[in-house]
PDB file of C-alpha atoms in Angstrom:
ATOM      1  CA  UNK U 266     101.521 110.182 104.267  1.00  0.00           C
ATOM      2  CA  UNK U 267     103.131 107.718 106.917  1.00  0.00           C
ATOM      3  CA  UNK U 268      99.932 107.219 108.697  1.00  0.00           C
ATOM      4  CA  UNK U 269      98.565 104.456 107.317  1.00  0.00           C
ATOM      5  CA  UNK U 270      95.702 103.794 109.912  1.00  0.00           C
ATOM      6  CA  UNK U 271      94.300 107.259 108.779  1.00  0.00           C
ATOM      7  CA  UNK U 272      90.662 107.050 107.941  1.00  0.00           C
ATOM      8  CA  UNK U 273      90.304 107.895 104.782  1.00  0.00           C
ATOM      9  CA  UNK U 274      92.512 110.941 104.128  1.00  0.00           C
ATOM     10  CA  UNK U 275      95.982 112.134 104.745  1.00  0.00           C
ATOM     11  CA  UNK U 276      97.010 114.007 101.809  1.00  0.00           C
ATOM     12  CA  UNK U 277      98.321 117.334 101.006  1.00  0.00           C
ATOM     13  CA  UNK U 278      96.291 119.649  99.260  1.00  0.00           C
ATOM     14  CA  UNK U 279      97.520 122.722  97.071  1.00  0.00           C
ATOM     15  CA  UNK U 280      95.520 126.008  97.839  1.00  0.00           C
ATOM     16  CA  UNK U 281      96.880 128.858  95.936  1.00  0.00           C
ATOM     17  CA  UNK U 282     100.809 128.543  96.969  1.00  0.00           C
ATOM     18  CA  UNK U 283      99.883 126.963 100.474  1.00  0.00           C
ATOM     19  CA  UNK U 284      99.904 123.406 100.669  1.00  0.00           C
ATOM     20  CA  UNK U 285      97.174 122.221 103.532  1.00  0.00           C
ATOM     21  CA  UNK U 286      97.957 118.850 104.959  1.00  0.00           C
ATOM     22  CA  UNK U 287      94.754 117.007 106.520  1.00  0.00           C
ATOM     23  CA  UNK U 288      94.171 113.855 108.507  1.00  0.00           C
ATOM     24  CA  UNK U 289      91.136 112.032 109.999  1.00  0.00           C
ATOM     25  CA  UNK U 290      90.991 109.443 112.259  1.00  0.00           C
ATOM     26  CA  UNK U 291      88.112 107.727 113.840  1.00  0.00           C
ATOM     27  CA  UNK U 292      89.215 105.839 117.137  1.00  0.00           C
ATOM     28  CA  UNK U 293      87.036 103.761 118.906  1.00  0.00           C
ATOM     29  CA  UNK U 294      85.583 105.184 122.434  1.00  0.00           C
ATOM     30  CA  UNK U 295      87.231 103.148 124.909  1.00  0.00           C
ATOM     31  CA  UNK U 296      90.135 104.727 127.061  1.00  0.00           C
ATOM     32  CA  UNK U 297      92.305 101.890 126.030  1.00  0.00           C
ATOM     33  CA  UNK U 298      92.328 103.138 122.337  1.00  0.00           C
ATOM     34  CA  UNK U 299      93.998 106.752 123.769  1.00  0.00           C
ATOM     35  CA  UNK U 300      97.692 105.439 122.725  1.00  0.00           C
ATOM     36  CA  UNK U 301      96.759 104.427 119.408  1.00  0.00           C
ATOM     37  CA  UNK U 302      95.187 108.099 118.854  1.00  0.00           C
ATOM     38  CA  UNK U 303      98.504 109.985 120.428  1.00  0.00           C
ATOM     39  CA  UNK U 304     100.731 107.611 118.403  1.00  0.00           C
ATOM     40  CA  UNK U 305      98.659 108.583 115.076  1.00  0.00           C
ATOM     41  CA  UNK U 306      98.563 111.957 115.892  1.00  0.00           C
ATOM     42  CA  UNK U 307     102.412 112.373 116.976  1.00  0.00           C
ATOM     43  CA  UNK U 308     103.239 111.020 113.515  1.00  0.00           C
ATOM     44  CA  UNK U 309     100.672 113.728 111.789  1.00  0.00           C
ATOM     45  CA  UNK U 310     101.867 116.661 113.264  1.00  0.00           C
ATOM     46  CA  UNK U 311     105.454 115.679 112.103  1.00  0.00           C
ATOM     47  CA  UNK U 312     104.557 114.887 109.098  1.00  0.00           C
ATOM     48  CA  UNK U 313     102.861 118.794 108.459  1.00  0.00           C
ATOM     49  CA  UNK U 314     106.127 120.138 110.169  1.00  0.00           C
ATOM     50  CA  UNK U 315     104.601 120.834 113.439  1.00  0.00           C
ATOM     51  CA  UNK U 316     107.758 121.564 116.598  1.00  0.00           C
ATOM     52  CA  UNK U 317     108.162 119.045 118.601  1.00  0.00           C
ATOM     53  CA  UNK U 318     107.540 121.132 121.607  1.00  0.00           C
ATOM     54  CA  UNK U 319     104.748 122.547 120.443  1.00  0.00           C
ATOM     55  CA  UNK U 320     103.008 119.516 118.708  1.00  0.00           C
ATOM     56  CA  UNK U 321     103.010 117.959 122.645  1.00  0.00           C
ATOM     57  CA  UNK U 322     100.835 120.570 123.581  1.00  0.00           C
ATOM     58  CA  UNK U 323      98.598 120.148 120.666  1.00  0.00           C
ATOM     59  CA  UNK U 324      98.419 116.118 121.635  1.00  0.00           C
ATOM     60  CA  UNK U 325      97.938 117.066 125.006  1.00  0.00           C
ATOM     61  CA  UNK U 326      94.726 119.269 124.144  1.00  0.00           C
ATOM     62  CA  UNK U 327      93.706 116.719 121.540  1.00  0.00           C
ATOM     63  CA  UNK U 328      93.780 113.662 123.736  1.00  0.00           C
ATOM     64  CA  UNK U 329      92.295 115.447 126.787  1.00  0.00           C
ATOM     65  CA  UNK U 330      89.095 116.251 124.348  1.00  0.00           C
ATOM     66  CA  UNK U 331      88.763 112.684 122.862  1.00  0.00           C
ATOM     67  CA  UNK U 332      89.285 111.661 126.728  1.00  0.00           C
ATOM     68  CA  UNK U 333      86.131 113.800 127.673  1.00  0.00           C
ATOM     69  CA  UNK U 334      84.102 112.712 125.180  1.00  0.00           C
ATOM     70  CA  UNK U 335      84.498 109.241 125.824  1.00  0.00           C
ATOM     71  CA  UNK U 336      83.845 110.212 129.713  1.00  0.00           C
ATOM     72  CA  UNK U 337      81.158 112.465 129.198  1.00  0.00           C
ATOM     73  CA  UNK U 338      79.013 110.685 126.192  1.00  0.00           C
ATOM     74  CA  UNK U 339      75.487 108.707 126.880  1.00  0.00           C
ATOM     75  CA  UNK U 340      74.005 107.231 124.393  1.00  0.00           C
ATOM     76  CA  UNK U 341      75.867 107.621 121.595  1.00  0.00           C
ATOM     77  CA  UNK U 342      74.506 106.611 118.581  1.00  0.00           C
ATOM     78  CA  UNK U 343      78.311 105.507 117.089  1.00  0.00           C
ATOM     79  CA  UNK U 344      80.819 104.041 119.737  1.00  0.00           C
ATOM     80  CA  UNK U 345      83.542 106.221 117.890  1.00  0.00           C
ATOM     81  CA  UNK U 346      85.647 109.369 118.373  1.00  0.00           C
ATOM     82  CA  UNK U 347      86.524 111.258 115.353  1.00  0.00           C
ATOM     83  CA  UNK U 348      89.469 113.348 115.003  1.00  0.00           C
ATOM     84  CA  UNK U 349      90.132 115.804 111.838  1.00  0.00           C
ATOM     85  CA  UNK U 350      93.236 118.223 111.723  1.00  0.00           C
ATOM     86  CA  UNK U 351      93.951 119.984 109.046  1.00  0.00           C
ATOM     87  CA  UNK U 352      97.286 122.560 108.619  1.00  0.00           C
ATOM     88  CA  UNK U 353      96.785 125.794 106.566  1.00  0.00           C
ATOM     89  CA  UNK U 354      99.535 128.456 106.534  1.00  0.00           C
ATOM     90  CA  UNK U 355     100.565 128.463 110.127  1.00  0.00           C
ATOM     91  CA  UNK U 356      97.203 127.782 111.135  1.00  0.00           C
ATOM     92  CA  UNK U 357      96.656 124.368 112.947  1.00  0.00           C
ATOM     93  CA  UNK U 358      92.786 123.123 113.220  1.00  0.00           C
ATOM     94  CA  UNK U 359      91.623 120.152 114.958  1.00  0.00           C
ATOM     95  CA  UNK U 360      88.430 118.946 115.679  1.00  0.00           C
ATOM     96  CA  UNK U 361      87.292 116.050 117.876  1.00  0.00           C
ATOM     97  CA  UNK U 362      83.229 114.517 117.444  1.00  0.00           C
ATOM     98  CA  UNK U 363      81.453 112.277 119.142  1.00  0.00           C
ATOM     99  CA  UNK U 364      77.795 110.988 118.726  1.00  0.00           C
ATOM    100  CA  UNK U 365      75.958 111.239 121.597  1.00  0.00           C
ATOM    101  CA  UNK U 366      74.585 113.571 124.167  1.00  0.00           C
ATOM    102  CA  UNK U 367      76.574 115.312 127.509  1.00  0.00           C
ATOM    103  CA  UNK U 368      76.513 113.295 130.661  1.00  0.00           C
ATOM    104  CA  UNK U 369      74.648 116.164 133.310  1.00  0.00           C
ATOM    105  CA  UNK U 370      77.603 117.102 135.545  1.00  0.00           C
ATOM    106  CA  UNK U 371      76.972 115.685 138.813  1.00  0.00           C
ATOM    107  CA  UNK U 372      76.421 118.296 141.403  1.00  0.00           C
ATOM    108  CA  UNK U 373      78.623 118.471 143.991  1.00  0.00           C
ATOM    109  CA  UNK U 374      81.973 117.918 141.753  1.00  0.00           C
ATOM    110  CA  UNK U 375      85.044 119.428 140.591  1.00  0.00           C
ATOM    111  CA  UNK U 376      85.057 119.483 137.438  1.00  0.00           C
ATOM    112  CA  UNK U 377      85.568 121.294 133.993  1.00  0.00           C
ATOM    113  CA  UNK U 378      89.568 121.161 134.424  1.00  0.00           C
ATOM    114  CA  UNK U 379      90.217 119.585 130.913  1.00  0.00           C
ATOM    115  CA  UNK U 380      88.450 122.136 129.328  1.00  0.00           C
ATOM    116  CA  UNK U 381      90.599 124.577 130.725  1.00  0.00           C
ATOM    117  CA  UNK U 382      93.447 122.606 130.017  1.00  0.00           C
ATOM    118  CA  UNK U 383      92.603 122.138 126.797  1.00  0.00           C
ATOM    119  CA  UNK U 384      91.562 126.384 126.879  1.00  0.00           C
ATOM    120  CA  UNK U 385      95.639 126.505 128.160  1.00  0.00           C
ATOM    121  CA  UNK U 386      97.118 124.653 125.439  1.00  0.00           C
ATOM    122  CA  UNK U 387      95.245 126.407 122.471  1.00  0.00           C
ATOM    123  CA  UNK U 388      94.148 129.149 121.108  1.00  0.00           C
ATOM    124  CA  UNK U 389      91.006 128.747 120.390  1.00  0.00           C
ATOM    125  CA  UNK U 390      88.424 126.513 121.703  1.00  0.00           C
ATOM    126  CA  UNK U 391      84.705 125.950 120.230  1.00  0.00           C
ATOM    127  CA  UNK U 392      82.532 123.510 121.869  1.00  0.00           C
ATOM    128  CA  UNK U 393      79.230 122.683 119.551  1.00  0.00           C
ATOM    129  CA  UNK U 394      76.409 120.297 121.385  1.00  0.00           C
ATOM    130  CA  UNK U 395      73.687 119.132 118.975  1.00  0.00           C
ATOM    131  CA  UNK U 396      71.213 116.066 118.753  1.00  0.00           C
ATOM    132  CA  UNK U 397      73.896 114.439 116.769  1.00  0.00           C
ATOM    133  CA  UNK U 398      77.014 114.964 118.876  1.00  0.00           C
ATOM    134  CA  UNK U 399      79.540 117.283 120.622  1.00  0.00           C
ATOM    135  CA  UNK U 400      82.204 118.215 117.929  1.00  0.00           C
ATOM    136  CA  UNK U 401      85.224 120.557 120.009  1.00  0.00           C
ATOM    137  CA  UNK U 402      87.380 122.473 117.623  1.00  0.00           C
ATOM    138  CA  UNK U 403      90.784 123.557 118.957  1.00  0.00           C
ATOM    139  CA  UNK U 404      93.129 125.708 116.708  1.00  0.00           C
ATOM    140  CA  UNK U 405      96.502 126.735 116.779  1.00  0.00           C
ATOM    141  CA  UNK U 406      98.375 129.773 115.235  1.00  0.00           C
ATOM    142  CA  UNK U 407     101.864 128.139 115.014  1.00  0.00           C
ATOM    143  CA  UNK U 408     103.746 130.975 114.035  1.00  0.00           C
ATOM    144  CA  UNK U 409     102.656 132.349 117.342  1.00  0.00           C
ATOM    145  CA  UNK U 410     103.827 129.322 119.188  1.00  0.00           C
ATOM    146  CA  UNK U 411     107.259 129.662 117.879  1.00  0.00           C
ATOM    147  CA  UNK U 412     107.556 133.419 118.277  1.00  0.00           C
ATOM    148  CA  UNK U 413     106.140 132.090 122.150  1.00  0.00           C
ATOM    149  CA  UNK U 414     108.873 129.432 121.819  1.00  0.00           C
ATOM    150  CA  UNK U 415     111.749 131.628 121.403  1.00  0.00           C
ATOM    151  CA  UNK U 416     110.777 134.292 123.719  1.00  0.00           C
ATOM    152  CA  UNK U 417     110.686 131.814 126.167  1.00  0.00           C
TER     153      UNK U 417
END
């Protein structure tokens, strides 16, 4: 794998005649360890054969949830982000954790616009809140992408 600052796994994985690349990070939650996370992330999604064009989409949904739950987070029990991905078929899975409980929105605000983002850039978007975390799982069918890539 050529990300060596992966936390603990980055290896391919043979499942039937699919191979399934996965990766997981853990990133500290401070808004100055967002480049880090992109640069990671940018080197994972080539690595599993992801476009280009599409795989800045994917980092764009990806960073915008690690960026809200470094925001949004009180409390947490861990001052980490953690980011899995995994790549099966043409199916692309990520999903970012953190360890504490939802700020309340503050009335009076406009906000919610990186969820849709995120909703925009992704098929799929699952938000789980628990008394251990908030874990957000995007995924991606990338044979769709590219059939939306050529079309284009």
């Amino acid at each position: 794998c050529a990300n060596p600052l992966a936390r603990g796994r980055c290896e391919p994985a043979r499942v039937g005649t699919t191979i399934s690349m996965t990766l997981s990070l853990r990133t500290p939650a401070d808004p100055a360890s967002l480049t880090g996370m992109r640069a990671r992330l940018t080197r994972w999604l080539a690595d599993v054969g992801v476009p280009h064009d599409v795989a800045f989409g994917v980092i764009a949904a990806c960073s915008e949830a690690v960026s809200n739950a470094i925001e949004h987070t009180v409390d947490p029990r861990e001052p980490f982000v953690d980011i899995d991905g995994e790549r099966h078929g043409d199916v692309l899975t990520l999903q970012v954790r953190d360890y504490g409980q939802w700020r309340t929105p503050r009335l009076g605000t406009d906000r919610n616009h990186g969820l849709l983002l995120i909703d925009s850039l992704v098929d799929e978007v699952d938000i789980d809140r628990s008394e251990e975390g908030t874990t957000v799982t995007m995924r991606l069918d990338l044979a769709g992408a590219a059939a939306a890539r050529r079309s284009a």
